[in-house]
Amino acid sequence: MQTSSLGWTFDTVASDYEKLRPGYVDELYQAIFDYIQINNKSRVVEIGIGGGQAALPFLKTGCKLTAVDYGESFCEICREKFKEYPNFSAVSGKFEDIDMGDKYDLIYSASAFHWIPEEIGYKKVYDMLKDGGVFARFANHPFRDKGKPELSAEMDKIYAEYYYKYYNKEPKSPVEYTDGQAYDRALIAEKYGFTDIGYKLFFRTRTFSAKEYKMLLGTYSDHIAIAESIRTKFFSEIEEAINRHGGEITIYDTIDLQLARKI
């Protein structure tokens, strides 16, 4: 099974995704608003709203926000979640297939743009933006608990047995997201005509109980797609491993933000 085609999986766990996936740090939004002024006259698009983790700071500016998401369940959740904001709307479908029919001041995507083929996504975003409009792409990259090497080693063995064997891949340990990766990703926009390109990194930690972390794993596309009989054993062994090592796991998040402007 190809993990690149698993976008459909999120809508099957939309409620858990909305509850368990994290939002983004205040400093990230401030960096965006320092780069482009957004107010009640602005027209904004979010690509891949998911459970709405990133939307509220934009809605609070008074802008007209149109969200696009492949999952109808996510759109329904967000319509209810943001019903107090009359300038919010959600459209169900693939971004690359929808005709938005207007020009926008800001288009952003939070942990979702990688699902769209690069040459299609960047070109369409560029064409949809007004002159001077901005594309903001950001994503969260979690890294396993740094303070518990024994737990990490045990989890590596569990992943080798269940995850990597299922996908017929060579086992490997996770690596932390780097500044160089963020820089390289920022430069992609340059190929499609964007200028004034920049990037920033933000950091935080999140701590989960074993049960909470097991539920979080159930919101990851490549984990959801594993056959249920295998996935049940896989998740149970992860939960048991965490409980053997103090009952909690701390995740170290690196959030990267790329900004680019259409001139």
Tab-separated table of C-alpha atoms in Angstrom:
chain	number	residue	atom	x	y	z
A	1	MET	CA	0.000	0.000	0.000
A	2	GLN	CA	1.277	3.462	-0.885
A	3	THR	CA	1.165	5.898	2.026
A	4	SER	CA	0.981	8.813	-0.436
A	5	SER	CA	-2.645	7.981	-1.269
A	6	LEU	CA	-4.079	7.867	2.247
A	7	GLY	CA	-5.797	11.255	2.466
A	8	TRP	CA	-9.172	9.518	2.599
A	9	THR	CA	-8.380	7.960	5.978
A	10	PHE	CA	-8.734	11.140	8.036
A	11	ASP	CA	-12.452	11.544	7.429
A	12	THR	CA	-13.067	8.094	8.958
A	13	VAL	CA	-11.826	9.369	12.351
A	14	ALA	CA	-12.872	13.012	12.038
A	15	SER	CA	-14.189	13.353	15.600
A	16	ASP	CA	-11.055	11.898	17.240
A	17	TYR	CA	-8.860	13.956	14.918
A	18	GLU	CA	-10.626	17.162	15.951
A	19	LYS	CA	-10.144	16.349	19.649
A	20	LEU	CA	-6.593	14.988	19.621
A	21	ARG	CA	-4.638	16.797	16.930
A	22	PRO	CA	-2.922	19.933	18.250
A	23	GLY	CA	-3.381	23.536	17.214
A	24	TYR	CA	-0.476	25.879	16.562
A	25	VAL	CA	1.481	28.311	18.697
A	26	ASP	CA	0.533	31.996	18.968
A	27	GLU	CA	3.952	33.052	17.678
A	28	LEU	CA	3.255	31.363	14.352
A	29	TYR	CA	0.107	33.396	13.756
A	30	GLN	CA	1.893	36.577	14.778
A	31	ALA	CA	4.573	35.849	12.181
A	32	ILE	CA	1.890	35.496	9.504
A	33	PHE	CA	0.097	38.675	10.543
A	34	ASP	CA	3.398	40.559	10.608
A	35	TYR	CA	3.955	39.427	7.033
A	36	ILE	CA	0.463	40.351	5.758
A	37	GLN	CA	-2.290	42.408	7.343
A	38	ILE	CA	-5.591	40.536	7.561
A	39	ASN	CA	-8.846	42.248	8.497
A	40	ASN	CA	-12.579	42.188	7.792
A	41	LYS	CA	-11.985	43.111	4.156
A	42	SER	CA	-9.657	40.204	3.517
A	43	ARG	CA	-10.570	37.066	1.610
A	44	VAL	CA	-8.811	33.959	2.899
A	45	VAL	CA	-8.758	30.255	1.958
A	46	GLU	CA	-7.656	27.347	4.131
A	47	ILE	CA	-6.615	24.204	2.272
A	48	GLY	CA	-7.391	21.088	4.320
A	49	ILE	CA	-9.094	22.461	7.425
A	50	GLY	CA	-9.388	19.070	9.133
A	51	GLY	CA	-10.854	19.603	12.600
A	52	GLY	CA	-10.312	23.363	12.435
A	53	GLN	CA	-7.156	23.402	14.564
A	54	ALA	CA	-5.663	26.358	12.683
A	55	ALA	CA	-8.695	28.450	11.764
A	56	LEU	CA	-9.708	30.449	14.831
A	57	PRO	CA	-6.966	33.132	14.828
A	58	PHE	CA	-7.827	33.920	11.212
A	59	LEU	CA	-11.560	34.045	11.902
A	60	LYS	CA	-10.964	36.450	14.780
A	61	THR	CA	-9.593	39.002	12.301
A	62	GLY	CA	-13.069	39.238	10.759
A	63	CYS	CA	-11.878	37.983	7.381
A	64	LYS	CA	-14.049	35.980	5.022
A	65	LEU	CA	-12.625	32.481	5.390
A	66	THR	CA	-13.467	29.699	2.958
A	67	ALA	CA	-12.201	26.257	3.953
A	68	VAL	CA	-11.689	23.403	1.536
A	69	ASP	CA	-11.418	19.816	2.761
A	70	TYR	CA	-11.662	16.440	1.084
A	71	GLY	CA	-13.675	15.091	4.027
A	72	GLU	CA	-17.346	16.005	4.345
A	73	SER	CA	-17.310	14.951	8.019
A	74	PHE	CA	-14.587	17.517	8.706
A	75	CYS	CA	-16.582	20.198	6.894
A	76	GLU	CA	-19.641	19.409	9.014
A	77	ILE	CA	-17.614	19.520	12.233
A	78	CYS	CA	-16.148	22.906	11.308
A	79	ARG	CA	-19.463	24.400	10.186
A	80	GLU	CA	-20.810	23.610	13.638
A	81	LYS	CA	-17.609	24.600	15.442
A	82	PHE	CA	-17.462	28.026	13.782
A	83	LYS	CA	-21.175	28.726	13.421
A	84	GLU	CA	-20.764	32.007	15.334
A	85	TYR	CA	-18.627	33.334	12.488
A	86	PRO	CA	-20.933	34.277	9.586
A	87	ASN	CA	-17.956	34.845	7.285
A	88	PHE	CA	-16.911	31.194	7.545
A	89	SER	CA	-17.836	28.570	4.961
A	90	ALA	CA	-16.573	25.079	4.179
A	91	VAL	CA	-16.503	23.331	0.822
A	92	SER	CA	-16.103	19.569	0.571
A	93	GLY	CA	-13.844	18.249	-2.180
A	94	LYS	CA	-10.276	18.057	-3.394
A	95	PHE	CA	-8.620	21.463	-3.590
A	96	GLU	CA	-7.111	20.622	-6.958
A	97	ASP	CA	-10.578	19.884	-8.408
A	98	ILE	CA	-12.574	22.844	-7.022
A	99	ASP	CA	-13.038	26.097	-8.926
A	100	MET	CA	-12.891	28.784	-6.226
A	101	GLY	CA	-13.737	31.486	-8.772
A	102	ASP	CA	-12.166	34.485	-7.045
A	103	LYS	CA	-8.888	36.108	-6.023
A	104	TYR	CA	-7.670	35.941	-2.439
A	105	ASP	CA	-5.432	37.921	-0.098
A	106	LEU	CA	-4.147	34.895	1.820
A	107	ILE	CA	-4.176	31.166	1.226
A	108	TYR	CA	-2.829	28.942	3.962
A	109	SER	CA	-2.551	25.253	4.676
A	110	ALA	CA	-1.824	23.599	8.023
A	111	SER	CA	-0.319	20.098	7.936
A	112	ALA	CA	-2.253	19.336	4.753
A	113	PHE	CA	-0.554	20.729	1.659
A	114	HIS	CA	1.717	17.693	1.236
A	115	TRP	CA	-1.326	15.698	0.093
A	116	ILE	CA	-1.543	17.790	-3.088
A	117	PRO	CA	0.903	17.164	-5.956
A	118	GLU	CA	3.460	19.965	-5.815
A	119	GLU	CA	3.144	21.175	-9.398
A	120	ILE	CA	-0.655	21.310	-9.127
A	121	GLY	CA	-0.919	22.822	-5.645
A	122	TYR	CA	1.605	25.639	-5.906
A	123	LYS	CA	0.468	26.693	-9.384
A	124	LYS	CA	-3.188	26.792	-8.356
A	125	VAL	CA	-2.430	28.757	-5.172
A	126	TYR	CA	-0.394	31.265	-7.180
A	127	ASP	CA	-3.192	31.700	-9.726
A	128	MET	CA	-5.805	32.193	-6.984
A	129	LEU	CA	-3.905	34.918	-5.140
A	130	LYS	CA	-4.265	38.623	-5.773
A	131	ASP	CA	-1.110	40.520	-6.668
A	132	GLY	CA	0.664	40.969	-3.349
A	133	GLY	CA	-1.244	38.009	-1.903
A	134	VAL	CA	0.441	35.514	0.393
A	135	PHE	CA	0.740	31.756	0.702
A	136	ALA	CA	1.429	30.461	4.224
A	137	ARG	CA	2.216	26.784	4.579
A	138	PHE	CA	2.857	25.307	8.012
A	139	ALA	CA	2.993	21.879	9.576
A	140	ASN	CA	3.687	20.093	12.831
A	141	HIS	CA	6.441	17.467	12.997
A	142	PRO	CA	6.270	15.375	16.185
A	143	PHE	CA	9.324	13.584	17.547
A	144	ARG	CA	9.300	10.815	20.127
A	145	ASP	CA	10.172	11.349	23.800
A	146	LYS	CA	13.853	12.393	24.129
A	147	GLY	CA	13.973	11.629	27.824
A	148	LYS	CA	13.149	7.920	27.593
A	149	PRO	CA	15.627	6.149	25.288
A	150	GLU	CA	14.569	2.715	26.565
A	151	LEU	CA	10.962	3.430	25.607
A	152	SER	CA	12.039	4.661	22.172
A	153	ALA	CA	14.080	1.500	21.600
A	154	GLU	CA	11.125	-0.664	22.579
A	155	MET	CA	8.808	1.297	20.298
A	156	ASP	CA	11.280	0.856	17.426
A	157	LYS	CA	10.968	-2.925	17.822
A	158	ILE	CA	7.157	-2.724	17.879
A	159	TYR	CA	7.124	-0.550	14.744
A	160	ALA	CA	9.461	-2.992	12.993
A	161	GLU	CA	7.140	-5.890	13.816
A	162	TYR	CA	3.835	-4.248	12.871
A	163	TYR	CA	4.218	-1.019	10.875
A	164	TYR	CA	7.268	-1.691	8.700
A	165	LYS	CA	6.421	-5.341	8.123
A	166	TYR	CA	2.905	-4.361	7.032
A	167	TYR	CA	4.206	-1.793	4.535
A	168	ASN	CA	7.109	-4.060	3.495
A	169	LYS	CA	9.642	-1.354	4.314
A	170	GLU	CA	13.053	-1.432	5.960
A	171	PRO	CA	12.704	-0.412	9.639
A	172	LYS	CA	14.191	2.927	10.649
A	173	SER	CA	14.172	5.097	13.745
A	174	PRO	CA	12.387	8.466	13.589
A	175	VAL	CA	14.510	11.586	13.137
A	176	GLU	CA	13.787	15.115	14.294
A	177	TYR	CA	12.746	17.706	11.699
A	178	THR	CA	15.584	20.079	10.832
A	179	ASP	CA	16.132	23.708	9.910
A	180	GLY	CA	17.557	22.531	6.602
A	181	GLN	CA	14.374	20.682	5.723
A	182	ALA	CA	12.324	23.797	6.477
A	183	TYR	CA	14.615	25.902	4.305
A	184	ASP	CA	14.420	23.476	1.390
A	185	ARG	CA	10.653	23.363	1.634
A	186	ALA	CA	10.444	27.158	1.625
A	187	LEU	CA	12.406	27.325	-1.628
A	188	ILE	CA	9.867	25.156	-3.460
A	189	ALA	CA	7.611	28.207	-3.837
A	190	GLU	CA	10.323	30.012	-5.794
A	191	LYS	CA	9.955	27.522	-8.645
A	192	TYR	CA	6.364	28.631	-9.133
A	193	GLY	CA	6.920	32.394	-9.279
A	194	PHE	CA	6.648	33.354	-5.605
A	195	THR	CA	9.022	35.919	-4.098
A	196	ASP	CA	9.849	37.387	-0.662
A	197	ILE	CA	10.219	33.845	0.636
A	198	GLY	CA	10.939	33.137	4.275
A	199	TYR	CA	10.558	30.480	6.956
A	200	LYS	CA	10.546	30.097	10.738
A	201	LEU	CA	10.583	27.233	13.221
A	202	PHE	CA	8.619	26.989	16.465
A	203	PHE	CA	8.919	24.422	19.247
A	204	ARG	CA	6.776	22.921	22.016
A	205	THR	CA	6.191	19.704	23.958
A	206	ARG	CA	3.011	17.703	24.596
A	207	THR	CA	2.598	14.923	27.169
A	208	PHE	CA	0.151	12.018	26.791
A	209	SER	CA	-0.945	9.123	28.941
A	210	ALA	CA	-0.533	5.713	27.323
A	211	LYS	CA	-4.237	5.587	26.489
A	212	GLU	CA	-4.236	9.103	25.020
A	213	TYR	CA	-1.229	8.339	22.858
A	214	LYS	CA	-2.872	5.178	21.588
A	215	MET	CA	-5.870	7.285	20.549
A	216	LEU	CA	-3.581	9.831	18.882
A	217	LEU	CA	-1.948	7.098	16.786
A	218	GLY	CA	-5.423	6.294	15.528
A	219	THR	CA	-5.574	9.682	13.784
A	220	TYR	CA	-2.477	9.106	11.617
A	221	SER	CA	-3.338	8.160	8.041
A	222	ASP	CA	-0.705	5.459	7.561
A	223	HIS	CA	-1.656	3.910	10.911
A	224	ILE	CA	-5.403	3.974	10.201
A	225	ALA	CA	-4.849	2.117	6.922
A	226	ILE	CA	-3.196	-0.881	8.599
A	227	ALA	CA	-5.537	-3.886	8.721
A	228	GLU	CA	-7.591	-3.760	11.900
A	229	SER	CA	-6.409	-7.118	13.282
A	230	ILE	CA	-2.784	-5.994	13.009
A	231	ARG	CA	-3.473	-2.407	14.087
A	232	THR	CA	-5.178	-3.564	17.298
A	233	LYS	CA	-2.122	-5.587	18.372
A	234	PHE	CA	0.246	-2.815	17.250
A	235	PHE	CA	-1.508	-0.105	19.277
A	236	SER	CA	-1.942	-2.330	22.330
A	237	GLU	CA	1.781	-3.107	22.454
A	238	ILE	CA	2.616	0.609	22.163
A	239	GLU	CA	0.247	1.365	25.041
A	240	GLU	CA	1.753	-1.417	27.157
A	241	ALA	CA	5.288	-0.189	26.446
A	242	ILE	CA	4.436	3.345	27.583
A	243	ASN	CA	2.853	1.989	30.750
A	244	ARG	CA	6.025	-0.005	31.496
A	245	HIS	CA	8.010	3.237	31.270
A	246	GLY	CA	6.073	5.484	33.632
A	247	GLY	CA	2.687	5.672	31.915
A	248	GLU	CA	3.397	8.870	29.953
A	249	ILE	CA	5.118	9.896	26.739
A	250	THR	CA	6.284	13.415	25.869
A	251	ILE	CA	6.268	14.462	22.232
A	252	TYR	CA	8.652	17.167	21.020
A	253	ASP	CA	7.036	19.174	18.238
A	254	THR	CA	8.825	21.210	15.593
A	255	ILE	CA	6.451	23.464	13.649
A	256	ASP	CA	7.721	24.914	10.404
A	257	LEU	CA	6.190	27.944	8.678
A	258	GLN	CA	6.916	28.931	5.089
A	259	LEU	CA	5.754	32.292	3.736
A	260	ALA	CA	5.780	33.438	0.105
A	261	ARG	CA	4.281	36.336	-1.819
A	262	LYS	CA	2.822	36.772	-5.287
A	263	ILE	CA	4.124	39.996	-6.833
